[in-house]
Amino acid sequence: MPKLLGATGNFEMVVFGLLTIVVLHRARDGLWPILLRVFAIVAPQRQQMREVEPALPLPRRDAPAPGSEVLKVIDVTKRFGGLVANNKMNLTVRAGEVMALIGPNGAGKSTLFNCISGVNPATEGEIRFMGKRIDQLGSREIAKQGMSRSFQHVRLNQDMTVLENAAIGAHLRGRKNFVQSAWRLDREEERRLLWEAAHQLQRCGLGEHLFDTCGSLPLGKQRIVEIARALCSDPTLLLLDEPAAGLRHLEKRALAELLAKLRGEGMAILLVEHDMDFVMGLADRVLVMEFGEYLAEGLPQEIQTNPKVLEAYLGGVDE
Ligand code: ADP
Ligand code: MG
């Protein structure tokens, strides 16, 4: 350029600057997606996924006997400094039942979920899962033992496909380490994990969305992707934090049908939910919390007519 223009100067900066502007305009996600589009590398892989069944599917956990105790929470207390978010909470969940945890905002439901799943461990008390104490274990170890959860707000990678998002839930069932995966010695295992994810998505009725990006799905389906992801770890207990929040009527119905189906297959489900109709139509038993404390427990009909609950949760009987 100096020869062309007959002047000296820092042309490198100018050229790089222009290139940067072009990239920011034309390739915001970088150059790789463009290359993929040009060479259509993705298409054959997807095709392969549909056709190739792994030689050995992933091994399954033994299911507990229907009606047997899966989770037992004994006198669990959680303090945040001076605030007692959970005060001596007790609850039991059995295989093949949906237990609902309800209560006003700030009652401590999500906190209890975090204690149970090891995300934010309890200050005091005992938690037993499948007969073993888990309150000293980390969330990863608890998940490995067969407890799987979703969060109050959807946590999916919006740019990845539904299949990839769900497969993340199966990663604890993989055995290969990062060195092996760096050398791509994990292809068979990856295929098994993806196959499992596809199977769980089909089980949840999302079979036709495997290769859609999560961001392109409506909220109701994203919630179901989260449940499929939770199922990928082959759990015995599902913890779902407000799975029906923000869903439309038909989406709620689809979700309720799915959960009822899973219950029928012997899954133990613990559910936090705000929508009373949803809870009352689905749950086998309901536990009510208020200000971090136990308020009532019983069958949905009993809870619906319990004056204490009506007062606390619905804001008084005569309102
Ligand atoms: P819920 O899910 O029933 O609406 P939460 O369990 O989220 O209620 O919260 C219960 C109480 O604990 C609230 O008063 C909340 O502000 C408090 N809390 C929750 N998490 C924390 C935290 N990490 N640190 C301090 N306080 C918290
Ligand atoms: Mg909450």
Short mmCIF file of C-alpha atoms and ligand atoms in Angstrom, two decimals:
data_model
loop_
_atom_site.label_atom_id
_atom_site.label_comp_id
_atom_site.label_asym_id
_atom_site.label_seq_id
_atom_site.Cartn_x
_atom_site.Cartn_y
_atom_site.Cartn_z
CA MET A 1 0.00 0.00 0.00
CA PRO A 2 2.80 2.49 0.64
CA LYS A 3 3.97 1.85 -2.91
CA LEU A 4 0.46 2.32 -4.27
CA LEU A 5 -0.30 5.46 -2.34
CA GLY A 6 3.19 6.85 -2.29
CA ALA A 7 2.96 7.53 1.42
CA THR A 8 4.10 5.71 4.53
CA GLY A 9 1.82 5.04 7.48
CA ASN A 10 0.28 2.43 9.73
CA PHE A 11 -1.78 0.72 7.00
CA GLU A 12 -1.97 -2.54 8.89
CA MET A 13 -4.20 -0.87 11.47
CA VAL A 14 -6.47 0.49 8.77
CA VAL A 15 -6.84 -2.88 7.03
CA PHE A 16 -7.48 -4.77 10.26
CA GLY A 17 -9.93 -2.10 11.34
CA LEU A 18 -11.91 -2.48 8.12
CA LEU A 19 -11.85 -6.28 8.42
CA THR A 20 -13.16 -6.05 11.99
CA ILE A 21 -16.04 -3.85 10.85
CA VAL A 22 -16.90 -6.31 8.06
CA VAL A 23 -16.85 -9.26 10.48
CA LEU A 24 -19.01 -7.43 13.01
CA HIS A 25 -21.49 -6.67 10.27
CA ARG A 26 -21.55 -9.93 8.38
CA ALA A 27 -20.45 -12.64 10.82
CA ARG A 28 -21.43 -11.78 14.35
CA ASP A 29 -21.17 -15.38 15.53
CA GLY A 30 -17.71 -15.71 13.98
CA LEU A 31 -16.62 -17.39 10.78
CA TRP A 32 -17.35 -20.97 11.75
CA PRO A 33 -21.13 -20.90 11.19
CA ILE A 34 -20.48 -19.53 7.71
CA LEU A 35 -18.03 -22.33 6.96
CA LEU A 36 -20.58 -24.85 8.23
CA ARG A 37 -23.21 -23.44 5.97
CA VAL A 38 -20.88 -23.47 2.98
CA PHE A 39 -19.80 -27.07 3.47
CA ALA A 40 -23.09 -28.29 5.02
CA ILE A 41 -21.15 -30.43 7.47
CA VAL A 42 -24.08 -30.62 9.83
CA ALA A 43 -26.50 -32.35 7.53
CA PRO A 44 -24.80 -35.76 7.21
CA GLN A 45 -24.21 -35.87 10.99
CA ARG A 46 -27.89 -35.36 11.66
CA GLN A 47 -28.79 -38.05 9.18
CA GLN A 48 -26.34 -40.41 10.86
CA MET A 49 -27.89 -39.68 14.24
CA ARG A 50 -31.28 -40.76 12.94
CA GLU A 51 -30.02 -44.01 11.56
CA VAL A 52 -27.23 -45.28 13.78
CA GLU A 53 -28.29 -46.98 16.94
CA PRO A 54 -25.43 -47.51 19.39
CA ALA A 55 -24.30 -51.10 19.83
CA LEU A 56 -24.91 -50.88 23.57
CA PRO A 57 -27.46 -48.50 25.06
CA LEU A 58 -26.61 -46.86 28.39
CA PRO A 59 -27.23 -49.07 31.44
CA ARG A 60 -30.28 -48.20 33.57
CA ARG A 61 -30.65 -47.86 37.30
CA ASP A 62 -32.85 -50.34 39.17
CA ALA A 63 -36.21 -48.70 39.81
CA PRO A 64 -37.39 -48.64 43.43
CA ALA A 65 -40.53 -50.63 44.30
CA PRO A 66 -43.72 -48.59 43.75
CA GLY A 67 -44.75 -46.84 46.95
CA SER A 68 -41.35 -47.21 48.61
CA GLU A 69 -39.76 -44.19 50.27
CA VAL A 70 -37.43 -42.35 47.91
CA LEU A 71 -36.79 -39.08 49.72
CA LYS A 72 -37.06 -38.27 53.39
CA VAL A 73 -36.36 -34.81 54.74
CA ILE A 74 -36.02 -34.71 58.52
CA ASP A 75 -36.02 -31.46 60.52
CA VAL A 76 -34.15 -29.49 57.87
CA THR A 77 -33.30 -25.92 58.78
CA LYS A 78 -31.66 -23.40 56.48
CA ARG A 79 -30.41 -20.04 57.70
CA PHE A 80 -29.14 -17.12 55.68
CA GLY A 81 -27.47 -15.09 58.42
CA GLY A 82 -30.35 -14.11 60.69
CA LEU A 83 -33.07 -15.16 58.24
CA VAL A 84 -34.53 -18.63 58.78
CA ALA A 85 -35.64 -19.60 55.28
CA ASN A 86 -36.57 -23.17 56.29
CA ASN A 87 -37.42 -24.07 59.85
CA LYS A 88 -37.42 -27.77 60.77
CA MET A 89 -39.05 -28.95 57.56
CA ASN A 90 -40.12 -32.57 57.15
CA LEU A 91 -41.35 -34.32 54.06
CA THR A 92 -41.43 -37.71 52.37
CA VAL A 93 -41.73 -38.59 48.70
CA ARG A 94 -42.49 -42.11 47.50
CA ALA A 95 -41.90 -43.84 44.19
CA GLY A 96 -44.82 -43.36 41.80
CA GLU A 97 -46.27 -40.28 43.45
CA VAL A 98 -46.40 -36.56 42.78
CA MET A 99 -45.84 -34.52 45.92
CA ALA A 100 -46.55 -30.81 45.60
CA LEU A 101 -44.95 -28.11 47.69
CA ILE A 102 -46.93 -24.89 47.72
CA GLY A 103 -46.86 -21.62 49.60
CA PRO A 104 -46.75 -17.86 49.05
CA ASN A 105 -43.75 -16.16 47.45
CA GLY A 106 -40.73 -16.19 49.74
CA ALA A 107 -42.08 -19.11 51.80
CA GLY A 108 -38.80 -20.97 51.29
CA LYS A 109 -39.76 -23.53 48.66
CA SER A 110 -36.82 -22.97 46.33
CA THR A 111 -34.51 -22.87 49.34
CA LEU A 112 -35.73 -26.31 50.39
CA PHE A 113 -35.15 -27.57 46.84
CA ASN A 114 -31.61 -26.24 46.99
CA CYS A 115 -31.02 -28.02 50.31
CA ILE A 116 -32.36 -31.31 48.96
CA SER A 117 -30.41 -31.18 45.70
CA GLY A 118 -27.20 -30.02 47.41
CA VAL A 119 -27.04 -26.75 45.48
CA ASN A 120 -27.06 -24.78 48.72
CA PRO A 121 -26.78 -27.28 51.61
CA ALA A 122 -28.96 -27.22 54.72
CA THR A 123 -27.66 -25.67 57.94
CA GLU A 124 -29.13 -28.45 60.10
CA GLY A 125 -31.12 -31.63 59.68
CA GLU A 126 -30.98 -34.85 57.78
CA ILE A 127 -31.89 -35.74 54.21
CA ARG A 128 -32.17 -39.34 53.10
CA PHE A 129 -32.38 -40.42 49.48
CA MET A 130 -33.00 -44.08 48.70
CA GLY A 131 -32.19 -44.88 52.32
CA LYS A 132 -28.80 -43.13 52.31
CA ARG A 133 -27.87 -39.82 53.90
CA ILE A 134 -27.08 -37.19 51.29
CA ASP A 135 -27.09 -33.93 53.24
CA GLN A 136 -23.27 -33.87 53.34
CA LEU A 137 -22.84 -34.57 49.63
CA GLY A 138 -22.31 -32.11 46.80
CA SER A 139 -24.94 -31.54 44.12
CA ARG A 140 -22.96 -33.50 41.55
CA GLU A 141 -22.76 -36.60 43.72
CA ILE A 142 -26.45 -36.34 44.58
CA ALA A 143 -27.33 -36.10 40.90
CA LYS A 144 -25.23 -39.18 40.24
CA GLN A 145 -27.26 -41.13 42.78
CA GLY A 146 -30.43 -40.48 40.82
CA MET A 147 -31.91 -37.12 41.80
CA SER A 148 -32.51 -34.68 39.00
CA ARG A 149 -33.91 -31.17 39.08
CA SER A 150 -35.05 -28.21 37.05
CA PHE A 151 -34.76 -24.58 38.10
CA GLN A 152 -37.37 -21.91 38.60
CA HIS A 153 -36.12 -20.04 35.53
CA VAL A 154 -35.45 -21.87 32.29
CA ARG A 155 -31.75 -22.63 32.01
CA LEU A 156 -31.07 -23.89 28.53
CA ASN A 157 -28.44 -22.93 26.02
CA GLN A 158 -30.66 -21.09 23.57
CA ASP A 159 -28.25 -21.43 20.63
CA MET A 160 -27.75 -25.18 20.94
CA THR A 161 -30.18 -27.74 19.58
CA VAL A 162 -32.83 -29.41 21.69
CA LEU A 163 -30.93 -32.69 21.36
CA GLU A 164 -27.63 -31.19 22.52
CA ASN A 165 -29.27 -29.46 25.47
CA ALA A 166 -30.94 -32.67 26.58
CA ALA A 167 -27.73 -34.68 26.14
CA ILE A 168 -26.00 -32.43 28.69
CA GLY A 169 -28.25 -34.09 31.26
CA ALA A 170 -26.70 -37.46 30.43
CA HIS A 171 -23.08 -36.38 30.89
CA LEU A 172 -22.77 -37.93 34.35
CA ARG A 173 -23.41 -41.30 32.73
CA GLY A 174 -20.36 -40.90 30.50
CA ARG A 175 -17.01 -42.39 31.51
CA LYS A 176 -14.57 -40.80 29.07
CA ASN A 177 -12.33 -37.98 30.26
CA PHE A 178 -11.34 -34.79 28.51
CA VAL A 179 -8.09 -36.19 27.10
CA GLN A 180 -10.01 -39.00 25.44
CA SER A 181 -12.58 -36.59 24.10
CA ALA A 182 -9.89 -34.23 22.82
CA TRP A 183 -8.60 -37.14 20.71
CA ARG A 184 -12.17 -38.09 19.76
CA LEU A 185 -11.88 -41.51 21.38
CA ASP A 186 -15.34 -41.00 22.85
CA ARG A 187 -17.39 -41.27 19.68
CA GLU A 188 -19.25 -44.43 20.64
CA GLU A 189 -20.03 -43.03 24.08
CA GLU A 190 -21.16 -39.73 22.61
CA ARG A 191 -23.45 -41.63 20.32
CA ARG A 192 -24.92 -43.48 23.29
CA LEU A 193 -25.51 -40.23 25.18
CA LEU A 194 -27.12 -38.58 22.17
CA TRP A 195 -29.22 -41.65 21.60
CA GLU A 196 -30.39 -41.55 25.20
CA ALA A 197 -31.21 -37.84 24.86
CA ALA A 198 -33.21 -38.52 21.69
CA HIS A 199 -35.06 -41.31 23.48
CA GLN A 200 -35.95 -39.09 26.45
CA LEU A 201 -37.08 -36.28 24.16
CA GLN A 202 -39.34 -38.70 22.32
CA ARG A 203 -40.67 -39.94 25.66
CA CYS A 204 -41.62 -36.32 26.41
CA GLY A 205 -43.22 -35.79 23.03
CA LEU A 206 -40.50 -33.61 21.52
CA GLY A 207 -39.35 -36.09 18.89
CA GLU A 208 -39.90 -33.71 16.02
CA HIS A 209 -37.83 -30.89 17.54
CA LEU A 210 -34.52 -32.71 18.07
CA PHE A 211 -32.58 -30.44 15.73
CA ASP A 212 -34.33 -27.15 16.39
CA THR A 213 -32.42 -24.61 18.45
CA CYS A 214 -33.92 -24.21 21.92
CA GLY A 215 -34.35 -20.49 21.43
CA SER A 216 -36.82 -21.14 18.61
CA LEU A 217 -39.22 -23.12 20.84
CA PRO A 218 -42.08 -21.58 22.85
CA LEU A 219 -41.62 -21.49 26.63
CA GLY A 220 -43.90 -24.47 27.22
CA LYS A 221 -41.70 -26.69 25.07
CA GLN A 222 -38.51 -25.30 26.60
CA ARG A 223 -39.78 -26.39 30.00
CA ILE A 224 -40.37 -29.85 28.63
CA VAL A 225 -36.82 -29.88 27.20
CA GLU A 226 -35.65 -29.20 30.75
CA ILE A 227 -37.61 -32.17 32.00
CA ALA A 228 -36.18 -34.35 29.23
CA ARG A 229 -32.70 -33.15 30.18
CA ALA A 230 -33.42 -34.08 33.80
CA LEU A 231 -34.63 -37.53 32.66
CA CYS A 232 -31.37 -38.12 30.78
CA SER A 233 -29.56 -38.85 34.03
CA ASP A 234 -31.98 -41.77 34.58
CA PRO A 235 -33.33 -40.37 37.87
CA THR A 236 -35.54 -41.98 40.49
CA LEU A 237 -36.63 -38.58 41.81
CA LEU A 238 -37.46 -35.46 39.83
CA LEU A 239 -37.48 -32.07 41.54
CA LEU A 240 -39.33 -29.47 39.48
CA ASP A 241 -39.35 -25.84 40.60
CA GLU A 242 -42.44 -24.09 39.22
CA PRO A 243 -42.52 -25.98 35.90
CA ALA A 244 -45.87 -24.48 34.88
CA ALA A 245 -44.91 -20.84 35.52
CA GLY A 246 -45.59 -18.68 32.48
CA LEU A 247 -47.19 -21.47 30.48
CA ARG A 248 -50.42 -21.14 28.53
CA HIS A 249 -53.42 -23.31 29.26
CA LEU A 250 -52.74 -25.99 26.65
CA GLU A 251 -49.06 -26.09 27.52
CA LYS A 252 -49.96 -26.66 31.16
CA ARG A 253 -52.22 -29.49 30.18
CA ALA A 254 -49.46 -31.11 28.11
CA LEU A 255 -47.07 -30.75 31.04
CA ALA A 256 -49.57 -32.27 33.48
CA GLU A 257 -50.12 -35.20 31.12
CA LEU A 258 -46.39 -35.78 30.84
CA LEU A 259 -45.89 -35.71 34.62
CA ALA A 260 -48.81 -38.07 35.15
CA LYS A 261 -47.28 -40.43 32.61
CA LEU A 262 -43.90 -40.36 34.37
CA ARG A 263 -45.61 -41.03 37.68
CA GLY A 264 -47.35 -43.99 36.09
CA GLU A 265 -43.92 -45.32 35.15
CA GLY A 266 -42.87 -45.24 38.79
CA MET A 267 -41.07 -41.89 38.97
CA ALA A 268 -41.12 -39.99 42.25
CA ILE A 269 -41.84 -36.30 41.60
CA LEU A 270 -41.53 -33.37 43.98
CA LEU A 271 -43.00 -30.23 42.53
CA VAL A 272 -43.12 -26.60 43.59
CA GLU A 273 -46.02 -24.84 41.96
CA HIS A 274 -48.05 -21.69 42.19
CA ASP A 275 -50.92 -22.63 39.94
CA MET A 276 -53.53 -24.18 42.25
CA ASP A 277 -55.58 -25.78 39.47
CA PHE A 278 -52.47 -27.41 38.11
CA VAL A 279 -51.43 -28.73 41.53
CA MET A 280 -54.87 -29.91 42.57
CA GLY A 281 -55.43 -31.78 39.32
CA LEU A 282 -52.08 -33.56 39.43
CA ALA A 283 -50.66 -33.99 42.94
CA ASP A 284 -51.25 -37.02 45.14
CA ARG A 285 -50.31 -35.11 48.27
CA VAL A 286 -49.72 -31.44 49.00
CA LEU A 287 -47.45 -29.81 51.57
CA VAL A 288 -48.03 -26.15 52.38
CA MET A 289 -45.28 -23.83 53.66
CA GLU A 290 -45.46 -20.30 55.00
CA PHE A 291 -42.59 -18.13 56.24
CA GLY A 292 -40.23 -21.08 56.03
CA GLU A 293 -42.44 -23.23 58.24
CA TYR A 294 -44.70 -26.23 57.82
CA LEU A 295 -48.34 -25.14 57.61
CA ALA A 296 -50.32 -28.19 56.49
CA GLU A 297 -50.09 -31.46 54.59
CA GLY A 298 -52.71 -33.67 53.03
CA LEU A 299 -54.70 -34.72 49.99
CA PRO A 300 -55.47 -31.95 47.48
CA GLN A 301 -59.15 -31.86 48.56
CA GLU A 302 -58.18 -31.50 52.21
CA ILE A 303 -55.75 -28.69 51.45
CA GLN A 304 -58.28 -26.85 49.31
CA THR A 305 -60.70 -26.65 52.21
CA ASN A 306 -58.18 -26.17 55.04
CA PRO A 307 -58.97 -22.75 56.59
CA LYS A 308 -55.33 -22.15 57.61
CA VAL A 309 -54.20 -22.69 54.04
CA LEU A 310 -56.94 -20.53 52.58
CA GLU A 311 -55.94 -17.74 54.89
CA ALA A 312 -52.22 -17.94 54.19
CA TYR A 313 -52.14 -18.87 50.57
CA LEU A 314 -55.26 -17.41 49.10
CA GLY A 315 -55.31 -14.36 51.34
CA GLY A 316 -58.28 -15.14 53.55
CA VAL A 317 -61.49 -17.08 53.07
CA ASP A 318 -63.74 -14.11 52.47
CA GLU A 319 -61.51 -12.37 49.93
P1 ADP B 1 -39.91 -19.34 47.42
O1 ADP B 1 -39.21 -20.20 46.44
O2 ADP B 1 -40.85 -20.09 48.32
O3 ADP B 1 -40.63 -18.18 46.77
P2 ADP B 1 -37.26 -18.80 48.42
O4 ADP B 1 -36.86 -20.13 48.89
O5 ADP B 1 -36.72 -18.35 47.11
O6 ADP B 1 -38.86 -18.69 48.41
O7 ADP B 1 -36.88 -17.73 49.51
C1 ADP B 1 -37.17 -17.85 50.88
C2 ADP B 1 -36.52 -16.73 51.66
O8 ADP B 1 -35.12 -16.92 51.71
C3 ADP B 1 -36.76 -15.36 51.06
O9 ADP B 1 -36.96 -14.46 52.10
C4 ADP B 1 -35.45 -15.09 50.33
O10 ADP B 1 -35.21 -13.71 50.28
C5 ADP B 1 -34.44 -15.83 51.18
N1 ADP B 1 -33.30 -16.30 50.41
C6 ADP B 1 -33.33 -17.21 49.43
N2 ADP B 1 -32.10 -17.48 48.95
C7 ADP B 1 -31.25 -16.69 49.66
C8 ADP B 1 -29.84 -16.49 49.64
N3 ADP B 1 -29.04 -17.17 48.80
N4 ADP B 1 -29.32 -15.61 50.51
C9 ADP B 1 -30.11 -14.91 51.39
N5 ADP B 1 -31.45 -15.06 51.45
C10 ADP B 1 -32.02 -15.93 50.60
MG MG B 2 -39.05 -20.18 44.40
#
